[in-house]
Short mmCIF file of C-alpha atoms in Angstrom, two decimals:
data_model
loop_
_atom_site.label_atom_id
_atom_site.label_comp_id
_atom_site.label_asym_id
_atom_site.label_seq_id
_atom_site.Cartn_x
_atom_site.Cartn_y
_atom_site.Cartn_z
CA UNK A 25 -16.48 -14.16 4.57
CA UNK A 26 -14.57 -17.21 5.30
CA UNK A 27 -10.96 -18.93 4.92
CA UNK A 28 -12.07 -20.30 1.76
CA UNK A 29 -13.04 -16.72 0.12
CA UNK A 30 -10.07 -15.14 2.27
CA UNK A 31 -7.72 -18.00 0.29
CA UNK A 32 -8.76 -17.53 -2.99
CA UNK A 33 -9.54 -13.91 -3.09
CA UNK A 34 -12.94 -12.57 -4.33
CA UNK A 35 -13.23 -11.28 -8.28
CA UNK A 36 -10.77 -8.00 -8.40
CA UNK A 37 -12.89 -5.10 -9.07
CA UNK A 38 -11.99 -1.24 -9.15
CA UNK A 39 -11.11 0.48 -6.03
CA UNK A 40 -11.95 4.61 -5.66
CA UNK A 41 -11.52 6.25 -2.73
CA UNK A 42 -14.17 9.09 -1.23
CA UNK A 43 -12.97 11.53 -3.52
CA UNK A 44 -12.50 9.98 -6.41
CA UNK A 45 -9.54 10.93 -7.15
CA UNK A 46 -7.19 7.46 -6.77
CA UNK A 47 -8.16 4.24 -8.42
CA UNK A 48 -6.51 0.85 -8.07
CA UNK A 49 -7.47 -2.57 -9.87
CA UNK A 50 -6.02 -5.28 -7.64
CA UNK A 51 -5.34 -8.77 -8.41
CA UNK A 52 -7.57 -10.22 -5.26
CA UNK A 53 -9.66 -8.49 -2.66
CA UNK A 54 -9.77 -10.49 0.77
CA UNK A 55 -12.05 -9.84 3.23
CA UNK A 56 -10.55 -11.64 6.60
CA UNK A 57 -13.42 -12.98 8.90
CA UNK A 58 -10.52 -13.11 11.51
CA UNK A 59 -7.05 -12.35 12.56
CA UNK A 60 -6.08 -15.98 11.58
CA UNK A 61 -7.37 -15.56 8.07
CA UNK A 62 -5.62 -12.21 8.14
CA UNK A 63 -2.29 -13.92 8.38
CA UNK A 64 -3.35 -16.62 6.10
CA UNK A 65 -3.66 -14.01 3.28
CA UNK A 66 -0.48 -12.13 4.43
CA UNK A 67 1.56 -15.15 4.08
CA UNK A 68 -0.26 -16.34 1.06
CA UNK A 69 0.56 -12.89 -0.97
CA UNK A 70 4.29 -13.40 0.53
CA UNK A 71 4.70 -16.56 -1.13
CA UNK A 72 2.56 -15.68 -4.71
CA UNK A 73 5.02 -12.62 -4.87
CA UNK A 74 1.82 -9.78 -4.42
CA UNK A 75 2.00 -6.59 -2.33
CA UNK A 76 -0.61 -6.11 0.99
CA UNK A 77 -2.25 -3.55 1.33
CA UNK A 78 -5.69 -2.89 3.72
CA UNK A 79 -8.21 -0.19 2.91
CA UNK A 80 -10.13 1.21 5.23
CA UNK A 81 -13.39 3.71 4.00
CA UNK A 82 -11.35 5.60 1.21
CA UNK A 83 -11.06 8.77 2.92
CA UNK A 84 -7.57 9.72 2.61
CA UNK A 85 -6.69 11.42 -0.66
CA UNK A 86 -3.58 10.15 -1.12
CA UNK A 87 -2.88 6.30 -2.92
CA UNK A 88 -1.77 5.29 0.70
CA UNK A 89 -3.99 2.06 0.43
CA UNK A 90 -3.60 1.52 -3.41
CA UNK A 91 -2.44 -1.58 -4.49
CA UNK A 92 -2.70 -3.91 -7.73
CA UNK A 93 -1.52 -6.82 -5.61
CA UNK A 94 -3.77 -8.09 -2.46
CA UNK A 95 -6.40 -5.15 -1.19
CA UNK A 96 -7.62 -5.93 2.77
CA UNK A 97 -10.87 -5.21 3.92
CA UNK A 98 -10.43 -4.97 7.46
CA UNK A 99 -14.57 -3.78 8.11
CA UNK A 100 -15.37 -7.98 9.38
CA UNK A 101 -12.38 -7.40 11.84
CA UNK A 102 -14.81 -5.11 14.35
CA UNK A 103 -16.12 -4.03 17.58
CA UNK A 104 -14.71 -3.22 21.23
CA UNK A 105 -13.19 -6.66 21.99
CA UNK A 106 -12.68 -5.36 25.76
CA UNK A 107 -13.20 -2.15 28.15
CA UNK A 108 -10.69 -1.70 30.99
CA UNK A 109 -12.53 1.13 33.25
CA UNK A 110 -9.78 0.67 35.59
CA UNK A 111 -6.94 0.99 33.68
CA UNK A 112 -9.03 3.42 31.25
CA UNK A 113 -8.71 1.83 28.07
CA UNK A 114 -10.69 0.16 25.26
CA UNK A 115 -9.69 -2.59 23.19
CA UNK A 116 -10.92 -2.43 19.71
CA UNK A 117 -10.93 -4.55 16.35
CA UNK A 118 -9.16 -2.47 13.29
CA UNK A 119 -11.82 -2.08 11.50
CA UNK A 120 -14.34 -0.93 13.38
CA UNK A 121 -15.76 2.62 12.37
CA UNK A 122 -15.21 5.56 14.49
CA UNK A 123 -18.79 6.13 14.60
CA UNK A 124 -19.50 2.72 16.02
CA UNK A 125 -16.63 3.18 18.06
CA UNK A 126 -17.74 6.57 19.05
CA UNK A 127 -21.41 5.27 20.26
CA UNK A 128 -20.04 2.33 21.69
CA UNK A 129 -18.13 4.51 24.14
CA UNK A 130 -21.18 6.85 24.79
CA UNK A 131 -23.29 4.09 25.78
CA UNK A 132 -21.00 2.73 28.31
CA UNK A 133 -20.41 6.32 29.61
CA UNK A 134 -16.56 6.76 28.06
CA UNK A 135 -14.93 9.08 25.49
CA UNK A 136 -12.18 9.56 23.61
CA UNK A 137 -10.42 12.76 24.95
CA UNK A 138 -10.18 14.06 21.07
CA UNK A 139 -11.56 13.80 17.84
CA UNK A 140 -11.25 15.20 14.37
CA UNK A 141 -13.98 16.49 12.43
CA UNK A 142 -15.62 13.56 10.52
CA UNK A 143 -15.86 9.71 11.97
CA UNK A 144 -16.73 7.50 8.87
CA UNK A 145 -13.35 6.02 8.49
CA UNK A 146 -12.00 3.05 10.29
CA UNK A 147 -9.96 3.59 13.91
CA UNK A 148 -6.99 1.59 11.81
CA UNK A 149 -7.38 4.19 8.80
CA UNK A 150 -7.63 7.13 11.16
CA UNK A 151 -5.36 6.55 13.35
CA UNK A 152 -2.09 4.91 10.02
CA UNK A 153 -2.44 8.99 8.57
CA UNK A 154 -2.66 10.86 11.47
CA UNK A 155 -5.89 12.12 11.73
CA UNK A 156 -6.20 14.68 14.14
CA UNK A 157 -8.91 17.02 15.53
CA UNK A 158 -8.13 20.77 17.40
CA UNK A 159 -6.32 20.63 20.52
CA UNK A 160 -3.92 22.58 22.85
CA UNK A 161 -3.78 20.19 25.16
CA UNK A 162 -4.97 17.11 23.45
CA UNK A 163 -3.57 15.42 20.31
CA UNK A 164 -4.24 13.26 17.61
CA UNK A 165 -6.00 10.30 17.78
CA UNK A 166 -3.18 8.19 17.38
CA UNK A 167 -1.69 9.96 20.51
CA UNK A 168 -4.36 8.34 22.33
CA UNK A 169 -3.23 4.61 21.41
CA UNK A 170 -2.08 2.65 24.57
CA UNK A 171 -1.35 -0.70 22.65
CA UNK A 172 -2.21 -2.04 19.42
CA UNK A 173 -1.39 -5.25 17.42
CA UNK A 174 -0.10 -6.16 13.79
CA UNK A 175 0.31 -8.64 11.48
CA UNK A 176 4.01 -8.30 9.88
CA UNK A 177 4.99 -9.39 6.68
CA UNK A 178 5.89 -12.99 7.61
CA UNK A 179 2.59 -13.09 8.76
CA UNK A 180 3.17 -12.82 12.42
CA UNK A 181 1.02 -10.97 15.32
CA UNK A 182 2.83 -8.36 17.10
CA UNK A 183 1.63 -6.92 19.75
CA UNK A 184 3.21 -3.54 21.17
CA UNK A 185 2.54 -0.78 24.17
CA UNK A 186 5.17 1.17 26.01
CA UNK A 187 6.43 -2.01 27.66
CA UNK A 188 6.01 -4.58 24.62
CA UNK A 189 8.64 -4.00 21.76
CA UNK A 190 8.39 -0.35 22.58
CA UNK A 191 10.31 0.69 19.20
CA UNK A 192 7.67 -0.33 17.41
CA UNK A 193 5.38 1.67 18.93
CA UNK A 194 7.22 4.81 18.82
CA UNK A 195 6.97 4.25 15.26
CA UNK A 196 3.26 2.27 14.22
CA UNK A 197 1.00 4.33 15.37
CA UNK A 198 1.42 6.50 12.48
CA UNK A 199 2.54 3.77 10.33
CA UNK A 200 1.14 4.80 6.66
CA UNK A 201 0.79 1.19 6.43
CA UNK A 202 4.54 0.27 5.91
CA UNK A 203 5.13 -1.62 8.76
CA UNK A 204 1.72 -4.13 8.86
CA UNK A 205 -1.46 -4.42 9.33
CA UNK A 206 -3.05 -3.11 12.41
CA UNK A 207 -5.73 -5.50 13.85
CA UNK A 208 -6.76 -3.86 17.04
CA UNK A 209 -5.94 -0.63 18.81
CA UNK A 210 -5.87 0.04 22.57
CA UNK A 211 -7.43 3.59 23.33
CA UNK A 212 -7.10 5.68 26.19
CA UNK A 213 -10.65 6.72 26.84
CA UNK A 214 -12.07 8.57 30.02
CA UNK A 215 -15.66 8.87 31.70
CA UNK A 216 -18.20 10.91 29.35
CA UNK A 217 -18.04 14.74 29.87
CA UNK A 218 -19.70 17.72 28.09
CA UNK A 219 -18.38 20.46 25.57
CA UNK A 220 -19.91 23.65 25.01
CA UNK A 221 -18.95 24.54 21.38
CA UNK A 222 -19.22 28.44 20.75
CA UNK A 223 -19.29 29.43 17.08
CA UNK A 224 -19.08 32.85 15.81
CA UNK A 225 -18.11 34.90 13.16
CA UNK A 226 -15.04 37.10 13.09
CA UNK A 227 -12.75 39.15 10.46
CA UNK A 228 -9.40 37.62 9.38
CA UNK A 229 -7.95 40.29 10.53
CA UNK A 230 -8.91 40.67 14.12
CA UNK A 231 -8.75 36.58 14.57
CA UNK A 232 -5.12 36.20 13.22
CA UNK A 233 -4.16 39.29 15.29
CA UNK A 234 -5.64 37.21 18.46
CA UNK A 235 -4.45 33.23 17.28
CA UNK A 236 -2.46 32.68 20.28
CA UNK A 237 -5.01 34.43 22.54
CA UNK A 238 -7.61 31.88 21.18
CA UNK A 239 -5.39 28.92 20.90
CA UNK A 240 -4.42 29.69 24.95
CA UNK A 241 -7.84 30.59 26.49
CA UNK A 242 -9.56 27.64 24.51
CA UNK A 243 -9.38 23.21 24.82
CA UNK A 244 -9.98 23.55 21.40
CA UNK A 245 -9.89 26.70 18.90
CA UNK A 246 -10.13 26.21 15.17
CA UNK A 247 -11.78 29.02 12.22
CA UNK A 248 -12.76 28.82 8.61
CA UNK A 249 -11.37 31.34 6.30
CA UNK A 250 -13.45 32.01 3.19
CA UNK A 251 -11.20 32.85 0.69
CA UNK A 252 -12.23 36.28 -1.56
CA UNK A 253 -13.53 37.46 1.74
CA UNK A 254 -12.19 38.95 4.95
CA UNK A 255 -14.84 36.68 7.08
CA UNK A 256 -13.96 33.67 9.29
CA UNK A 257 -15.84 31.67 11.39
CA UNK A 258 -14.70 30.38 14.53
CA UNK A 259 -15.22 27.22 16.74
CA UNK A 260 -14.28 27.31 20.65
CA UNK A 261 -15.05 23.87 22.30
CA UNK A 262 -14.41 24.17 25.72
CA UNK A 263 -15.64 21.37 28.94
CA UNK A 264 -18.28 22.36 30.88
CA UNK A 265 -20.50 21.10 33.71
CA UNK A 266 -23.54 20.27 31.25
CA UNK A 267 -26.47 19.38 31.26
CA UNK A 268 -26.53 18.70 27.26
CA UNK A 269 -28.15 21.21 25.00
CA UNK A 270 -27.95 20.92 21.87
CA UNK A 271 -29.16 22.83 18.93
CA UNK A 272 -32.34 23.14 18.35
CA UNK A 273 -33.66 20.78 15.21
CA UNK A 274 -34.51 23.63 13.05
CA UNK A 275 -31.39 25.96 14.01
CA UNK A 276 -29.08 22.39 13.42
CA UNK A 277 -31.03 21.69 10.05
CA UNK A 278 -30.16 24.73 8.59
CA UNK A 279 -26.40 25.58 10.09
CA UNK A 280 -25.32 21.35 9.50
CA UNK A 281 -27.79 20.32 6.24
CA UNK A 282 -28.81 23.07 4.86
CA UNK A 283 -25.71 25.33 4.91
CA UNK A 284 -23.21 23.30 5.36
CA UNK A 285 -24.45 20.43 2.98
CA UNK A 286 -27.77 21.05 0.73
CA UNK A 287 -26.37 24.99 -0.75
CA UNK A 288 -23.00 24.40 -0.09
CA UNK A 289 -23.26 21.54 -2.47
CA UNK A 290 -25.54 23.95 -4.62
CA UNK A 291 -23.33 26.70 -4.64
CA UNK A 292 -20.16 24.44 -5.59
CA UNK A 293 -21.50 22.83 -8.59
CA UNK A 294 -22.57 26.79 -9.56
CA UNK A 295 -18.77 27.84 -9.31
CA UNK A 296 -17.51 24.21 -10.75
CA UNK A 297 -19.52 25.54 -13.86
CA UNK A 298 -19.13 29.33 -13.66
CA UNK A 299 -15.89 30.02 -11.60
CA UNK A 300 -16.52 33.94 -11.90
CA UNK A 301 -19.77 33.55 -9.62
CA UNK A 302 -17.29 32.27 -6.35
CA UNK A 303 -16.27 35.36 -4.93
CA UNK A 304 -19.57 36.49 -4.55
CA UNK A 305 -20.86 33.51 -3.24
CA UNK A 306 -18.19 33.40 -1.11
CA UNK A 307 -19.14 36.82 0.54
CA UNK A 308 -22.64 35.69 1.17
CA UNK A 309 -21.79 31.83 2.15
CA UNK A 310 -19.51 33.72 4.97
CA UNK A 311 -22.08 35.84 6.27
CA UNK A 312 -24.91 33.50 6.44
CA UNK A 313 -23.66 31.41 9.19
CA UNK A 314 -24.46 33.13 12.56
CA UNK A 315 -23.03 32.67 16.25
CA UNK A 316 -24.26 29.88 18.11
CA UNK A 317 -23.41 28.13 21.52
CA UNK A 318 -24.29 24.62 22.37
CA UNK A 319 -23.47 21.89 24.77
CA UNK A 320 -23.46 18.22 24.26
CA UNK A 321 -21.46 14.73 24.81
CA UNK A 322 -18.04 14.82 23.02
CA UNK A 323 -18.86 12.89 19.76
CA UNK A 324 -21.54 15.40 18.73
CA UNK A 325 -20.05 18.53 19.01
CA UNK A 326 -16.25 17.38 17.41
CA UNK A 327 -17.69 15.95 14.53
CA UNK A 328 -20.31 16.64 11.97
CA UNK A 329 -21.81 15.43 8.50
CA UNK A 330 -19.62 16.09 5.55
CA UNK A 331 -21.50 15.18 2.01
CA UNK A 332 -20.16 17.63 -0.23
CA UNK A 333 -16.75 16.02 -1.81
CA UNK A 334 -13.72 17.56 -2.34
CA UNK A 335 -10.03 17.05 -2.65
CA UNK A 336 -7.80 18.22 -0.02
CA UNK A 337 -4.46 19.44 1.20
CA UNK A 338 -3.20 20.27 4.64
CA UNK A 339 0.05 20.98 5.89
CA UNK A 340 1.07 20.97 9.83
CA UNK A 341 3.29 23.75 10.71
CA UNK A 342 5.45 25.09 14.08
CA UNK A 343 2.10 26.88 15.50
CA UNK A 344 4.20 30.11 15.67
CA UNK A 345 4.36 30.46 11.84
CA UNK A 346 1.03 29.68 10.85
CA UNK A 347 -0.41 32.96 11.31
CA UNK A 348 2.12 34.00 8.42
CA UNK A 349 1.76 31.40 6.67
CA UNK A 350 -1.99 32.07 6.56
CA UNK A 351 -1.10 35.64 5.37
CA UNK A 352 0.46 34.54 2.43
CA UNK A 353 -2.27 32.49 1.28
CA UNK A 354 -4.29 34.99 1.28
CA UNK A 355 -1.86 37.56 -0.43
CA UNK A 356 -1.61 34.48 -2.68
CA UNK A 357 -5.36 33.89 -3.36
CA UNK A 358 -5.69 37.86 -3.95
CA UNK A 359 -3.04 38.30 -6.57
CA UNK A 360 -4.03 35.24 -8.20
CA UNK A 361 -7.00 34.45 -10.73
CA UNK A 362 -7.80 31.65 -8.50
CA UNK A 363 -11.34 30.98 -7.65
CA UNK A 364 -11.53 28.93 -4.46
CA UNK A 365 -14.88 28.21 -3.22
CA UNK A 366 -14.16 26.01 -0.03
CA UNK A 367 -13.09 27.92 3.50
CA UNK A 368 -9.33 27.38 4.45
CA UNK A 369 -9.38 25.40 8.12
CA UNK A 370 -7.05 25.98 10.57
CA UNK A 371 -6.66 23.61 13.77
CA UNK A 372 -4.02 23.10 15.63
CA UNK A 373 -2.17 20.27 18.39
CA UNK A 374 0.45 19.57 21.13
CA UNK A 375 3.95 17.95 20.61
CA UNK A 376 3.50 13.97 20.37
CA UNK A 377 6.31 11.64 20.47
CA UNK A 378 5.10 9.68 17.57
CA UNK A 379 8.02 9.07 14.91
CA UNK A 380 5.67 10.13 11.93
CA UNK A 381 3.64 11.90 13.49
CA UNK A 382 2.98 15.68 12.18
CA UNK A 383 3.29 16.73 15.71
CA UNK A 384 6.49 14.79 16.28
CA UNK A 385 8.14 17.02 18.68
CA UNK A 386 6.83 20.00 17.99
CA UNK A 387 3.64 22.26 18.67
CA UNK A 388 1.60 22.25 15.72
CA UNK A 389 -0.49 24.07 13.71
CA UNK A 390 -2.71 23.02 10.80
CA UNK A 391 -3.76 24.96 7.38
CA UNK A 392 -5.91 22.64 5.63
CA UNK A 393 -7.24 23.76 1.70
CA UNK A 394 -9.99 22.02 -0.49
CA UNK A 395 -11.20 21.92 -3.87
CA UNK A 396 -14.79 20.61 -4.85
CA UNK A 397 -15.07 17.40 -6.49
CA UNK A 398 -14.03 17.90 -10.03
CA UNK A 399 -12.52 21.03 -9.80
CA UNK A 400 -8.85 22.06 -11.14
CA UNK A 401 -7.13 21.78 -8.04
CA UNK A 402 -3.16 21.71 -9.17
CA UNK A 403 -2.32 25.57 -9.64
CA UNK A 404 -4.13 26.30 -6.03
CA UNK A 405 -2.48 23.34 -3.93
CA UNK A 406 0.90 24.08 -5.37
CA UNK A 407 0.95 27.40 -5.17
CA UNK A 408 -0.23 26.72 -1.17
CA UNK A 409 2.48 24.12 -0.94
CA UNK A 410 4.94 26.29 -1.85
CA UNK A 411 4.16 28.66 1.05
CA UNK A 412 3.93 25.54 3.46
CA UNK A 413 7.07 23.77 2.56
CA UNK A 414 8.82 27.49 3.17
CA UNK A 415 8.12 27.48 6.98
CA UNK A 416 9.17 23.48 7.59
CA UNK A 417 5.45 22.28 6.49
CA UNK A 418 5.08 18.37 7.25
CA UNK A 419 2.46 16.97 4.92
CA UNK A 420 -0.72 15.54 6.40
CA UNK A 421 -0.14 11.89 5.54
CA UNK A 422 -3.81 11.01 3.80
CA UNK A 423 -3.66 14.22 2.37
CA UNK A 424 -2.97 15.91 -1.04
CA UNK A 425 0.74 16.45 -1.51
CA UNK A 426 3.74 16.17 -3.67
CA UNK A 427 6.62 15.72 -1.19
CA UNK A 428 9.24 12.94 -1.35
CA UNK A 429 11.35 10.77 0.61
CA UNK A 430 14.34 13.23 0.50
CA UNK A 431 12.46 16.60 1.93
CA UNK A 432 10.60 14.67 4.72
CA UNK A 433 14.26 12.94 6.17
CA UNK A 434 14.62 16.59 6.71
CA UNK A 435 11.57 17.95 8.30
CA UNK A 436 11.15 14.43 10.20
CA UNK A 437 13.66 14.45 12.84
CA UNK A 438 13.35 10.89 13.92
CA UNK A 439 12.13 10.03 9.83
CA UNK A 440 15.55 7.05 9.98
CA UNK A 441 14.86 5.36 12.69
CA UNK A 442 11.15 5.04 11.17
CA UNK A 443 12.59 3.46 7.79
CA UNK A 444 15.04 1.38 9.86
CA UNK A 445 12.47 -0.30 11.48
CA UNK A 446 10.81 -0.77 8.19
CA UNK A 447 14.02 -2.40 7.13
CA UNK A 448 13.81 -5.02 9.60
CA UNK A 449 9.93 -5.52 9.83
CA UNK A 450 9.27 -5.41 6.39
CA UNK A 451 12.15 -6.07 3.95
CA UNK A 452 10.88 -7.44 1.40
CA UNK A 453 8.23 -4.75 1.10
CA UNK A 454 5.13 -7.08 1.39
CA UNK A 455 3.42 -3.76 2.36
CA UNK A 456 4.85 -1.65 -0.35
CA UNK A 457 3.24 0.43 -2.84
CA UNK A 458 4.34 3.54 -5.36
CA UNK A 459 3.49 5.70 -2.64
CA UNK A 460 5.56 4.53 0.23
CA UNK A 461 8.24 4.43 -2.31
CA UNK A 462 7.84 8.49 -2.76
CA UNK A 463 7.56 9.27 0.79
CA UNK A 464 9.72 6.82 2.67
CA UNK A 465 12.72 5.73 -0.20
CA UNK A 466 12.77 2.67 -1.76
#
């Protein structure tokens, strides 16, 4: 699209995100071509009085990206603009997909050192809510930003690292999109290596006994809790020497379409419709996945397909309470006439030194809960909030949550010197929207 379209702004249409569940109608949608016509539309927006605000794929549930001022499509700014193998980094437009990104690498040899679970949105996207993956040594993927660079409100490209305006930094690589608009990232990446992913089944009981056992003896632990049952399943990714063996077509047909998309999909229409059915599809859904051990390049054992939709909530943690925490919810879920047919995840990650970051300063761990498309979800993600918020629970960003500006200044140690900066880079609120309002004050 060029600087004419990016001027003028193509007809406004509805925006929905993945889910569904947050609409906005802005005035214009630009669709910058380049970095110049990025700042073109910035300052154009300044000066007509609108709010910026870029969009990656939609996958965050929150109304992060919403806007009914000037709505960025970053997807023309994409593709590795430059590969450092000395220095061990990759340079790489904002809206490039994670997916692309993730091939990219492969084909050159490189990784990422960490990953989260899905890779459809945008490394800009990803990287503004702090999605994360599992990791007890590795973090989020915004922990593994070396540099990036942003257009602020006055239309200006900032570039920042360690060395280059180092406050900002500390502070955009979890930025929620307050403090401009990221148009490229700098990665830490390393040469390609092999996981071998171990999945199993394994009571609730016995695998919340043995967390920190797991979480110690693994790179990477996470499990599934299906609620209504006693039954997890568990996922232990761990390096190994290779050579790459994947799953077998049939075996990952079944486990990754079948199961976990074709009759999962199935079964949650069924209990949409007749919510009494779910605990007994829950007991069945948990013992039909088996134990399974594979080995392949990074990108294809981290993530995996996810078509079914739901709404989601997930809270980080200090790692030593979510074992507790976990408790409750399911005290919760068994007291309750709740019928919850999506498994509870639980990851967990390192201390980063990331202002916003839901590891900032701390060892984490995450309890994620979902709700099928269309589903009441209100009575179960408050009632689970309540139990998170009671041990110091930071909101995932993108997430599902009703939090405000007031609670996180007090769960966010370094949460002031995040909104000072905002102050200065952004004081008329160019990037502003009703949720940034909530979460960060007016």
């Amino acid at each position: 699209m060029g600087t004419a379209t990016a001027r003028n702004g193509s007809t406004a249409t509805a925006w929905r995100n993945w889910a569904g569940n947050v609409t906005a109608t802005p005035t214009r949608v630009v669709t910058p071509a380049s970095v110049g016509e990025l700042q073109e539309a910035v300052r154009r927006a300044a000066e007509d009085g609108l709010r910026v605000k870029a969009v990656g794929t939609g996958h965050s549930f929150t109304a992060a990206a919403a806007t009914d001022g000037v709505l960025v499509r970053p997807q023309a700014l994409a593709g590795i603009r430059s590969l450092d193998r000395a220095a061990g980094t990759v340079t790489v437009a904002a809206g490039t997909a994670l997916k692309d990104l993730n091939r990219a690498l492969a084909a050159e040899g490189l990784s990422l050192t960490n990953m989260g679970d899905i890779m459809e949105q945008t490394v800009s996207g990803a990287t503004s809510t702090g999605t994360h993956g599992t990791g007890r040594d590795s973090a989020s993927i915004a922990a593994q930003i070396r540099a990036l660079e942003l257009v602020t409100a006055d239309g200006e490209l900032l570039t920042c690292s360690e060395k280059e305006n180092p406050e900002v930094f500390a502070a955009a690589r979890v930025g929620i999109g307050a403090l401009g608009i990221v148009t490229a990232i700098t990665f830490a990446v390393e040469p390609l290596f092999f996981l071998t992913a171990r999945e199993e089944p394994m009571g609730f009981d016995r695998v919340t006994a043995e967390f920190e056992e797991h979480f110690a003896e693994n790179e990477h632990f996470e499990f599934y809790w299906f609620p209504h049952t006693g039954n997890c399943n568990t996922k232990r990714n761990n390096r190994s020497q290779g050579p790459a063996a994947p799953p077998g077509p049939v075996s990952a047909w079944v486990e990754d379409e079948l199961l976990s998309n074709g009759l999962f999909q199935a079964v949650n229409t069924l209990g949409r419709a007749v919510p009494a059915t779910i605990p007994s599809i829950a007991r069945v859904a948990s013992r039909a996945l088996s134990a399974r051990t594979y080995t392949d390049i990074p990108y294809k054992v981290f993530t995996s397909p996810r078509r079914v939709r739901f709404v989601e909530m997930e809270y980080a943690l200090p790692r030593e309470a979510v074992v507790e925490a976990l408790r409750e919810l399911r005290a919760m879920v068994d007291r309750s006439g709740l019928r919850i047919s999506f498994p509870v995840e639980v990851r967990t990650a390192p201390a980063d030194d990331i202002a916003l970051s839901t590891a900032s300063g701390r060892d984490t761990a995450y309890i994620a809960v979902h709700m099928y498309k269309g589903t009441p979800y209100q009575a179960y993600f408050t009632a689970a909030e309540h139990i998170f918020t009671g041990h110091g629970g930071r909101p995932h960003w993108g997430k599902v949550h009703t939090r405000d500006a007031e609670y996180l200044s007090r769960i966010y140690p370094r949460f002031g010197e995040f909104t000072a900066l905002r102050d200065r880079l952004d004081p008329d609120r160019v990037f502003g929207n009703d949720y940034l309002r909530r979460v960060l004050g007016a």
